[in-house]
């Protein structure tokens, strides 16, 4: 199967992009693996005609918006991020009426429709930098409440209004889960993704995106880590740090949508060209603005 994928990649002029949360076997065959920010940058630079995006729908959609000349294929069209839908256009309108200088800051984990109504996108690795750089005092941060709260703590000079969206994978990790592992391995450093609840972030030695967590663990002289994010990062963590120990907090830290990406489905879309991502011109033009602004401000 792997030879066939390689052959088809050449024949179709395709590259495979994968988020760190997909299955190990899919990460193994990917040409580019990374967090959401890295992947958004990569789609702007790849030469290939076709991008097979192993992630969830907002990622494939963003790839098409950022680089509309490419054919973007998703191994499984039903791989969707529930949090991407957890904000309301009407509420954005209400907030804009209430605050003259409002900036709507939209986590990239959102539908293209929500992006159309936003001023700038962010990812978990650049949200603090971008919010700090905005001239606006009042910020409506959508959809993720936990990332929004984390940003608010780092940027106290702004009035950050939170929305009640959440990632079910990250909020499944509890402070008790972390404390129980810490009791067993007291020397282990706690590394947490900012989509985790405040009670978990309060216990963290480091808070960052998936790439941030991997880079921190790899650069650290510590040898044991408690990881508070999705299980898929274990693949890179172990590959880069075979002698270090990683303990994942929680029992439900698996994103079922990310796990819908399989090697078989990658082969299938390469063969058939099925599952192509389409975005209407109107939505693409409107949602490109906040994405481009993110790439500019995050530089
Ligand atoms: P990052 O890729 O920014 O770490 O975000 C994690 C995530 O939840 C992607 O779905
Ligand atoms: Fe969405 Fe959470 Fe899955 Fe990321 S891990 S795709 S935020 S549900």
Short mmCIF file of N, CA, C and O in Angstrom, two decimals, residues 147-272:
data_model
loop_
_atom_site.label_atom_id
_atom_site.label_comp_id
_atom_site.label_asym_id
_atom_site.label_seq_id
_atom_site.Cartn_x
_atom_site.Cartn_y
_atom_site.Cartn_z
N UNK A 147 -8.85 28.84 25.47
CA UNK A 147 -7.75 29.57 24.82
C UNK A 147 -7.94 31.07 25.04
O UNK A 147 -6.98 31.79 25.33
N UNK A 148 -9.19 31.52 24.92
CA UNK A 148 -9.47 32.95 25.12
C UNK A 148 -9.06 33.41 26.51
O UNK A 148 -8.45 34.46 26.69
N UNK A 149 -9.37 32.59 27.52
CA UNK A 149 -9.03 32.95 28.91
C UNK A 149 -7.52 32.97 29.10
O UNK A 149 -6.96 33.85 29.77
N UNK A 150 -6.85 31.99 28.48
CA UNK A 150 -5.39 31.95 28.57
C UNK A 150 -4.78 33.22 27.95
O UNK A 150 -3.88 33.83 28.53
N UNK A 151 -5.31 33.62 26.79
CA UNK A 151 -4.81 34.84 26.13
C UNK A 151 -5.09 36.05 27.03
O UNK A 151 -4.22 36.91 27.22
N UNK A 152 -6.29 36.09 27.61
CA UNK A 152 -6.66 37.22 28.47
C UNK A 152 -5.67 37.36 29.64
O UNK A 152 -5.30 38.48 30.03
N UNK A 153 -5.23 36.23 30.17
CA UNK A 153 -4.28 36.28 31.29
C UNK A 153 -2.93 36.84 30.85
O UNK A 153 -2.25 37.53 31.60
N UNK A 154 -2.55 36.51 29.61
CA UNK A 154 -1.25 36.97 29.09
C UNK A 154 -1.29 38.41 28.61
O UNK A 154 -0.25 39.03 28.45
N UNK A 155 -2.50 38.89 28.29
CA UNK A 155 -2.63 40.25 27.74
C UNK A 155 -3.64 41.04 28.59
O UNK A 155 -4.73 41.37 28.14
N UNK A 156 -3.27 41.33 29.86
CA UNK A 156 -4.25 41.93 30.78
C UNK A 156 -4.69 43.33 30.38
O UNK A 156 -5.71 43.82 30.86
N UNK A 157 -3.92 43.97 29.51
CA UNK A 157 -4.28 45.34 29.11
C UNK A 157 -5.50 45.40 28.19
O UNK A 157 -6.07 46.46 27.93
N UNK A 158 -5.96 44.23 27.69
CA UNK A 158 -7.13 44.22 26.79
C UNK A 158 -8.37 43.72 27.53
O UNK A 158 -8.26 42.94 28.49
N UNK A 159 -9.52 44.15 27.03
CA UNK A 159 -10.79 43.62 27.55
C UNK A 159 -11.21 42.47 26.63
O UNK A 159 -11.72 42.70 25.53
N UNK A 160 -10.95 41.25 27.08
CA UNK A 160 -11.23 40.09 26.22
C UNK A 160 -12.56 39.45 26.64
O UNK A 160 -12.71 38.98 27.78
N UNK A 161 -13.51 39.47 25.71
CA UNK A 161 -14.83 38.90 25.99
C UNK A 161 -14.79 37.45 25.51
O UNK A 161 -14.43 37.18 24.35
N UNK A 162 -15.18 36.55 26.41
CA UNK A 162 -15.07 35.12 26.09
C UNK A 162 -16.38 34.59 25.51
O UNK A 162 -17.46 35.10 25.79
N UNK A 163 -16.22 33.53 24.73
CA UNK A 163 -17.36 32.83 24.13
C UNK A 163 -17.34 31.42 24.76
O UNK A 163 -16.31 30.99 25.27
N UNK A 164 -18.49 30.70 24.70
CA UNK A 164 -18.49 29.46 25.49
C UNK A 164 -18.17 28.18 24.69
O UNK A 164 -18.62 27.10 25.05
N UNK A 165 -17.38 28.28 23.63
CA UNK A 165 -16.97 27.07 22.89
C UNK A 165 -15.87 26.31 23.63
O UNK A 165 -15.19 26.87 24.48
N UNK A 166 -15.74 25.03 23.28
CA UNK A 166 -14.72 24.21 23.95
C UNK A 166 -14.36 23.01 23.09
O UNK A 166 -15.11 22.61 22.21
N UNK A 167 -13.19 22.45 23.36
CA UNK A 167 -12.77 21.20 22.71
C UNK A 167 -13.03 20.06 23.67
O UNK A 167 -12.45 20.02 24.76
N UNK A 168 -13.89 19.13 23.27
CA UNK A 168 -14.27 18.05 24.20
C UNK A 168 -13.09 17.17 24.57
O UNK A 168 -13.07 16.55 25.63
N UNK A 169 -12.08 17.12 23.70
CA UNK A 169 -10.90 16.29 23.98
C UNK A 169 -10.08 16.93 25.10
O UNK A 169 -9.73 16.26 26.09
N UNK A 170 -9.82 18.21 24.96
CA UNK A 170 -8.97 18.87 25.96
C UNK A 170 -9.68 19.11 27.29
O UNK A 170 -9.05 19.03 28.34
N UNK A 171 -11.00 19.39 27.25
CA UNK A 171 -11.67 19.62 28.55
C UNK A 171 -11.91 18.31 29.30
O UNK A 171 -12.26 18.32 30.47
N UNK A 172 -11.67 17.18 28.61
CA UNK A 172 -11.83 15.89 29.31
C UNK A 172 -10.67 15.64 30.29
O UNK A 172 -10.77 14.80 31.18
N UNK A 173 -9.59 16.40 30.13
CA UNK A 173 -8.46 16.26 31.06
C UNK A 173 -8.78 17.08 32.31
O UNK A 173 -9.17 18.25 32.20
N UNK A 174 -8.64 16.47 33.48
CA UNK A 174 -8.97 17.18 34.72
C UNK A 174 -7.72 17.42 35.58
O UNK A 174 -6.70 16.74 35.40
N UNK A 175 -7.85 18.35 36.51
CA UNK A 175 -6.74 18.60 37.44
C UNK A 175 -6.45 17.34 38.25
O UNK A 175 -5.28 17.03 38.52
N UNK A 176 -7.49 16.57 38.60
CA UNK A 176 -7.26 15.33 39.35
C UNK A 176 -6.44 14.33 38.55
O UNK A 176 -5.59 13.63 39.09
N UNK A 177 -6.70 14.25 37.22
CA UNK A 177 -5.90 13.36 36.36
C UNK A 177 -4.42 13.75 36.46
O UNK A 177 -3.55 12.90 36.61
N UNK A 178 -4.16 15.04 36.37
CA UNK A 178 -2.77 15.53 36.38
C UNK A 178 -2.14 15.25 37.75
O UNK A 178 -1.03 14.73 37.85
N UNK A 179 -2.91 15.57 38.80
CA UNK A 179 -2.37 15.40 40.17
C UNK A 179 -2.06 13.94 40.46
O UNK A 179 -1.07 13.62 41.13
N UNK A 180 -2.91 13.03 39.95
CA UNK A 180 -2.69 11.59 40.20
C UNK A 180 -1.37 11.14 39.56
O UNK A 180 -0.60 10.37 40.16
N UNK A 181 -1.08 11.61 38.36
CA UNK A 181 0.19 11.22 37.71
C UNK A 181 1.36 11.88 38.43
O UNK A 181 2.40 11.27 38.65
N UNK A 182 1.15 13.13 38.81
CA UNK A 182 2.21 13.89 39.50
C UNK A 182 2.58 13.20 40.83
O UNK A 182 3.74 13.18 41.22
N UNK A 183 1.57 12.61 41.49
CA UNK A 183 1.84 11.92 42.76
C UNK A 183 2.76 10.72 42.53
O UNK A 183 3.60 10.40 43.36
N UNK A 184 2.62 10.08 41.37
CA UNK A 184 3.44 8.92 41.04
C UNK A 184 4.82 9.32 40.51
O UNK A 184 5.82 8.64 40.75
N UNK A 185 4.84 10.41 39.73
CA UNK A 185 6.09 10.86 39.10
C UNK A 185 6.30 12.33 39.44
O UNK A 185 6.08 13.21 38.61
N UNK A 186 6.72 12.62 40.67
CA UNK A 186 6.77 14.03 41.11
C UNK A 186 7.73 14.90 40.31
O UNK A 186 7.57 16.11 40.28
N UNK A 187 8.72 14.28 39.66
CA UNK A 187 9.69 15.10 38.91
C UNK A 187 9.19 15.48 37.52
O UNK A 187 9.82 16.28 36.82
N UNK A 188 8.07 14.89 37.12
CA UNK A 188 7.60 15.12 35.74
C UNK A 188 7.07 16.55 35.56
O UNK A 188 6.31 17.05 36.39
N UNK A 189 7.48 17.18 34.48
CA UNK A 189 6.99 18.53 34.16
C UNK A 189 5.64 18.40 33.44
O UNK A 189 5.43 17.49 32.65
N UNK A 190 4.74 19.35 33.76
CA UNK A 190 3.39 19.31 33.16
C UNK A 190 3.35 20.24 31.94
O UNK A 190 3.60 21.44 32.07
N UNK A 191 3.05 19.67 30.77
CA UNK A 191 2.98 20.45 29.53
C UNK A 191 1.54 20.39 29.03
O UNK A 191 1.00 19.30 28.82
N UNK A 192 0.93 21.56 28.86
CA UNK A 192 -0.51 21.57 28.55
C UNK A 192 -0.82 22.44 27.35
O UNK A 192 -0.21 23.49 27.13
N UNK A 193 -1.82 21.99 26.60
CA UNK A 193 -2.33 22.77 25.47
C UNK A 193 -3.33 23.80 26.03
O UNK A 193 -4.11 23.47 26.93
N UNK A 194 -3.34 25.04 25.49
CA UNK A 194 -4.24 26.06 26.06
C UNK A 194 -5.73 25.80 25.86
O UNK A 194 -6.55 26.54 26.40
N UNK A 195 -6.10 24.76 25.12
CA UNK A 195 -7.52 24.39 25.05
C UNK A 195 -7.97 23.66 26.31
O UNK A 195 -9.15 23.38 26.48
N UNK A 196 -7.00 23.31 27.20
CA UNK A 196 -7.37 22.65 28.45
C UNK A 196 -8.03 23.65 29.39
O UNK A 196 -7.86 24.87 29.27
N UNK A 197 -8.76 23.10 30.40
CA UNK A 197 -9.45 23.95 31.37
C UNK A 197 -8.44 24.72 32.23
O UNK A 197 -7.30 24.27 32.42
N UNK A 198 -8.91 25.82 32.83
CA UNK A 198 -8.05 26.65 33.67
C UNK A 198 -7.41 25.82 34.80
O UNK A 198 -6.24 25.98 35.11
N UNK A 199 -8.21 24.92 35.40
CA UNK A 199 -7.70 24.14 36.54
C UNK A 199 -6.49 23.29 36.12
O UNK A 199 -5.61 23.01 36.93
N UNK A 200 -6.44 22.89 34.86
CA UNK A 200 -5.29 22.12 34.35
C UNK A 200 -4.14 23.08 34.00
O UNK A 200 -2.98 22.83 34.36
N UNK A 201 -4.48 24.18 33.34
CA UNK A 201 -3.44 25.14 32.96
C UNK A 201 -2.74 25.70 34.21
O UNK A 201 -1.54 25.98 34.18
N UNK A 202 -3.49 25.83 35.31
CA UNK A 202 -2.90 26.33 36.55
C UNK A 202 -1.81 25.39 37.08
O UNK A 202 -0.96 25.81 37.87
N UNK A 203 -1.86 24.13 36.69
CA UNK A 203 -0.86 23.16 37.16
C UNK A 203 0.33 23.03 36.21
O UNK A 203 1.28 22.30 36.47
N UNK A 204 0.25 23.73 35.07
CA UNK A 204 1.24 23.49 34.00
C UNK A 204 2.56 24.23 34.22
O UNK A 204 2.58 25.36 34.70
N UNK A 205 3.65 23.57 33.86
CA UNK A 205 4.97 24.22 33.82
C UNK A 205 5.16 24.92 32.48
O UNK A 205 5.94 25.84 32.36
N UNK A 206 4.46 24.41 31.46
CA UNK A 206 4.54 25.03 30.14
C UNK A 206 3.17 24.92 29.48
O UNK A 206 2.53 23.87 29.54
N UNK A 207 2.74 26.01 28.84
CA UNK A 207 1.47 26.00 28.10
C UNK A 207 1.80 26.38 26.66
O UNK A 207 2.43 27.41 26.40
N UNK A 208 1.40 25.53 25.71
CA UNK A 208 1.68 25.87 24.31
C UNK A 208 0.96 24.97 23.35
O UNK A 208 0.29 24.00 23.74
N UNK A 209 1.10 25.30 22.07
CA UNK A 209 0.46 24.51 21.00
C UNK A 209 1.09 23.12 20.95
O UNK A 209 2.07 22.84 21.66
N UNK A 210 0.58 22.29 20.08
CA UNK A 210 1.16 20.94 19.96
C UNK A 210 2.63 21.01 19.59
O UNK A 210 3.45 20.32 20.18
N UNK A 211 2.99 21.88 18.64
CA UNK A 211 4.41 22.05 18.29
C UNK A 211 5.20 22.56 19.47
O UNK A 211 6.32 22.13 19.72
N UNK A 212 4.59 23.51 20.20
CA UNK A 212 5.26 24.08 21.36
C UNK A 212 5.57 23.00 22.39
O UNK A 212 6.67 22.96 22.95
N UNK A 213 4.60 22.12 22.62
CA UNK A 213 4.79 21.04 23.60
C UNK A 213 5.92 20.11 23.15
O UNK A 213 6.81 19.74 23.93
N UNK A 214 5.92 19.75 21.88
CA UNK A 214 6.95 18.84 21.35
C UNK A 214 8.33 19.50 21.44
O UNK A 214 9.30 18.90 21.90
N UNK A 215 8.39 20.77 21.04
CA UNK A 215 9.69 21.48 21.06
C UNK A 215 10.19 21.65 22.50
O UNK A 215 11.37 21.50 22.77
N UNK A 216 9.25 21.97 23.42
CA UNK A 216 9.65 22.18 24.81
C UNK A 216 10.24 20.89 25.39
O UNK A 216 11.31 20.89 25.98
N UNK A 217 9.52 19.77 25.18
CA UNK A 217 9.98 18.49 25.74
C UNK A 217 11.32 18.09 25.12
O UNK A 217 12.19 17.56 25.80
N UNK A 218 11.48 18.36 23.83
CA UNK A 218 12.71 17.95 23.15
C UNK A 218 13.90 18.78 23.62
O UNK A 218 15.01 18.27 23.75
N UNK A 219 13.67 20.06 23.90
CA UNK A 219 14.78 20.94 24.30
C UNK A 219 15.09 20.82 25.80
O UNK A 219 16.17 21.19 26.25
N UNK A 220 14.14 20.29 26.58
CA UNK A 220 14.28 20.30 28.04
C UNK A 220 15.29 19.27 28.53
O UNK A 220 15.45 18.19 27.95
N UNK A 221 15.94 19.61 29.65
CA UNK A 221 16.86 18.63 30.27
C UNK A 221 16.07 17.67 31.17
O UNK A 221 16.61 16.68 31.65
N UNK A 222 14.79 17.94 31.40
CA UNK A 222 13.95 17.00 32.17
C UNK A 222 13.78 15.71 31.36
O UNK A 222 13.91 15.71 30.13
N UNK A 223 13.46 14.64 32.06
CA UNK A 223 13.33 13.36 31.35
C UNK A 223 11.92 12.77 31.44
O UNK A 223 11.63 11.75 30.83
N UNK A 224 11.06 13.40 32.25
CA UNK A 224 9.69 12.88 32.40
C UNK A 224 8.69 14.03 32.24
O UNK A 224 8.91 15.12 32.78
N UNK A 225 7.60 13.74 31.56
CA UNK A 225 6.62 14.80 31.27
C UNK A 225 5.20 14.27 31.40
O UNK A 225 4.92 13.14 30.99
N UNK A 226 4.33 15.12 31.93
CA UNK A 226 2.90 14.82 31.93
C UNK A 226 2.30 15.66 30.80
O UNK A 226 2.44 16.89 30.78
N UNK A 227 1.70 14.98 29.83
CA UNK A 227 1.24 15.66 28.62
C UNK A 227 -0.28 15.84 28.67
O UNK A 227 -1.02 14.86 28.80
N UNK A 228 -0.72 17.10 28.56
CA UNK A 228 -2.15 17.39 28.58
C UNK A 228 -2.56 17.89 27.20
O UNK A 228 -2.67 19.10 26.95
N UNK A 229 -2.74 16.96 26.30
CA UNK A 229 -3.27 17.26 24.98
C UNK A 229 -3.64 15.92 24.33
O UNK A 229 -3.63 14.88 24.98
N UNK A 230 -3.93 15.97 23.05
CA UNK A 230 -4.41 14.79 22.33
C UNK A 230 -3.27 13.76 22.17
O UNK A 230 -2.09 14.13 22.01
N UNK A 231 -3.65 12.49 22.16
CA UNK A 231 -2.68 11.39 22.16
C UNK A 231 -1.70 11.38 20.98
O UNK A 231 -0.58 10.90 21.11
N UNK A 232 -2.14 11.94 19.83
CA UNK A 232 -1.32 11.86 18.62
C UNK A 232 0.06 12.48 18.74
O UNK A 232 0.99 12.08 18.04
N UNK A 233 0.23 13.46 19.64
CA UNK A 233 1.55 14.08 19.76
C UNK A 233 2.58 13.10 20.30
O UNK A 233 3.78 13.32 20.18
N UNK A 234 2.09 11.98 20.86
CA UNK A 234 2.99 10.95 21.38
C UNK A 234 3.93 10.42 20.31
O UNK A 234 5.08 10.06 20.59
N UNK A 235 3.47 10.39 19.06
CA UNK A 235 4.29 9.85 17.97
C UNK A 235 5.58 10.66 17.83
O UNK A 235 6.68 10.11 17.85
N UNK A 236 5.48 11.96 17.68
CA UNK A 236 6.66 12.83 17.51
C UNK A 236 7.48 12.92 18.79
O UNK A 236 8.71 12.93 18.76
N UNK A 237 6.75 13.00 19.94
CA UNK A 237 7.47 13.10 21.22
C UNK A 237 8.41 11.91 21.38
O UNK A 237 9.58 12.07 21.73
N UNK A 238 7.91 10.70 21.08
CA UNK A 238 8.73 9.50 21.27
C UNK A 238 9.81 9.41 20.20
O UNK A 238 10.94 9.02 20.48
N UNK A 239 9.47 9.79 18.97
CA UNK A 239 10.45 9.72 17.88
C UNK A 239 11.64 10.64 18.19
O UNK A 239 12.79 10.27 18.01
N UNK A 240 11.34 11.84 18.68
CA UNK A 240 12.41 12.81 18.93
C UNK A 240 13.11 12.58 20.27
O UNK A 240 14.21 13.08 20.47
N UNK A 241 12.44 11.86 21.17
CA UNK A 241 12.99 11.71 22.54
C UNK A 241 12.85 10.27 23.02
O UNK A 241 12.09 10.00 23.96
N UNK A 242 13.55 9.33 22.36
CA UNK A 242 13.33 7.92 22.71
C UNK A 242 13.66 7.58 24.16
O UNK A 242 13.13 6.61 24.70
N UNK A 243 14.49 8.41 24.81
CA UNK A 243 14.88 8.07 26.19
C UNK A 243 14.05 8.80 27.25
O UNK A 243 14.26 8.62 28.45
N UNK A 244 13.13 9.64 26.81
CA UNK A 244 12.31 10.37 27.79
C UNK A 244 10.97 9.66 27.98
O UNK A 244 10.53 8.92 27.11
N UNK A 245 10.34 9.94 29.13
CA UNK A 245 9.06 9.28 29.45
C UNK A 245 7.91 10.30 29.36
O UNK A 245 8.03 11.41 29.86
N UNK A 246 6.82 9.86 28.72
CA UNK A 246 5.67 10.75 28.56
C UNK A 246 4.42 10.07 29.12
O UNK A 246 4.11 8.94 28.75
N UNK A 247 3.76 10.76 30.04
CA UNK A 247 2.53 10.23 30.65
C UNK A 247 1.38 11.14 30.22
O UNK A 247 1.40 12.34 30.52
N UNK A 248 0.41 10.57 29.54
CA UNK A 248 -0.73 11.38 29.08
C UNK A 248 -1.78 11.47 30.17
O UNK A 248 -2.19 10.45 30.74
N UNK A 249 -2.23 12.69 30.45
CA UNK A 249 -3.25 12.89 31.46
C UNK A 249 -4.63 12.67 30.84
O UNK A 249 -4.86 13.04 29.69
N UNK A 250 -5.53 12.07 31.61
CA UNK A 250 -6.92 11.89 31.16
C UNK A 250 -7.14 10.50 30.59
O UNK A 250 -6.20 9.70 30.42
N UNK A 251 -8.40 10.22 30.30
CA UNK A 251 -8.75 8.91 29.73
C UNK A 251 -9.46 9.06 28.39
O UNK A 251 -9.72 8.09 27.70
N UNK A 252 -9.79 10.31 28.02
CA UNK A 252 -10.54 10.51 26.76
C UNK A 252 -9.80 11.50 25.86
O UNK A 252 -10.43 12.31 25.17
N UNK A 253 -8.48 11.44 25.89
CA UNK A 253 -7.70 12.44 25.14
C UNK A 253 -7.44 11.99 23.70
O UNK A 253 -6.34 12.06 23.19
N UNK A 254 -8.50 11.49 23.06
CA UNK A 254 -8.41 11.06 21.67
C UNK A 254 -9.43 11.86 20.87
O UNK A 254 -10.60 11.90 21.25
N UNK A 255 -9.01 12.46 19.79
CA UNK A 255 -9.96 13.19 18.96
C UNK A 255 -10.51 12.22 17.91
O UNK A 255 -9.79 11.84 16.98
N UNK A 256 -11.77 11.81 18.07
CA UNK A 256 -12.31 10.80 17.15
C UNK A 256 -12.34 11.28 15.71
O UNK A 256 -12.24 10.48 14.78
N UNK A 257 -12.45 12.57 15.51
CA UNK A 257 -12.47 13.11 14.15
C UNK A 257 -11.10 13.03 13.49
O UNK A 257 -10.97 12.61 12.33
N UNK A 258 -10.07 13.42 14.22
CA UNK A 258 -8.71 13.31 13.67
C UNK A 258 -8.38 11.85 13.33
O UNK A 258 -7.71 11.57 12.34
N UNK A 259 -8.89 10.95 14.17
CA UNK A 259 -8.56 9.53 13.98
C UNK A 259 -9.31 8.90 12.80
O UNK A 259 -9.09 7.73 12.47
N UNK A 260 -10.23 9.66 12.17
CA UNK A 260 -10.90 9.13 10.97
C UNK A 260 -9.95 9.07 9.78
O UNK A 260 -10.23 8.41 8.78
N UNK A 261 -8.83 9.78 9.88
CA UNK A 261 -7.85 9.74 8.79
C UNK A 261 -7.06 8.44 8.88
O UNK A 261 -6.44 8.17 9.89
N UNK A 262 -7.11 7.65 7.80
CA UNK A 262 -6.35 6.39 7.79
C UNK A 262 -5.53 6.32 6.51
O UNK A 262 -5.80 7.03 5.53
N UNK A 263 -4.53 5.44 6.51
CA UNK A 263 -3.68 5.26 5.33
C UNK A 263 -4.52 4.76 4.16
O UNK A 263 -4.35 5.19 3.01
N UNK A 264 -5.47 3.87 4.44
CA UNK A 264 -6.35 3.33 3.38
C UNK A 264 -7.13 4.46 2.71
O UNK A 264 -7.26 4.48 1.49
N UNK A 265 -7.63 5.38 3.52
CA UNK A 265 -8.42 6.49 2.95
C UNK A 265 -7.53 7.46 2.17
O UNK A 265 -7.96 8.06 1.19
N UNK A 266 -6.28 7.62 2.62
CA UNK A 266 -5.34 8.47 1.86
C UNK A 266 -5.14 7.86 0.48
O UNK A 266 -5.21 8.55 -0.55
N UNK A 267 -4.92 6.55 0.44
CA UNK A 267 -4.73 5.85 -0.84
C UNK A 267 -5.96 6.03 -1.73
O UNK A 267 -5.84 6.34 -2.91
N UNK A 268 -7.12 5.88 -1.14
CA UNK A 268 -8.37 5.96 -1.89
C UNK A 268 -8.55 7.35 -2.54
O UNK A 268 -8.87 7.43 -3.74
N UNK A 269 -8.31 8.42 -1.79
CA UNK A 269 -8.51 9.75 -2.39
C UNK A 269 -7.44 10.07 -3.43
O UNK A 269 -7.70 10.76 -4.42
N UNK A 270 -6.24 9.53 -3.21
CA UNK A 270 -5.19 9.73 -4.23
C UNK A 270 -5.58 9.04 -5.53
O UNK A 270 -5.37 9.55 -6.62
N UNK A 271 -6.17 7.85 -5.39
CA UNK A 271 -6.57 7.07 -6.56
C UNK A 271 -7.71 7.73 -7.32
O UNK A 271 -7.70 7.86 -8.52
N UNK A 272 -8.73 8.17 -6.55
CA UNK A 272 -9.99 8.57 -7.18
C UNK A 272 -10.17 10.09 -7.29
O UNK A 272 -11.02 10.55 -8.04
#
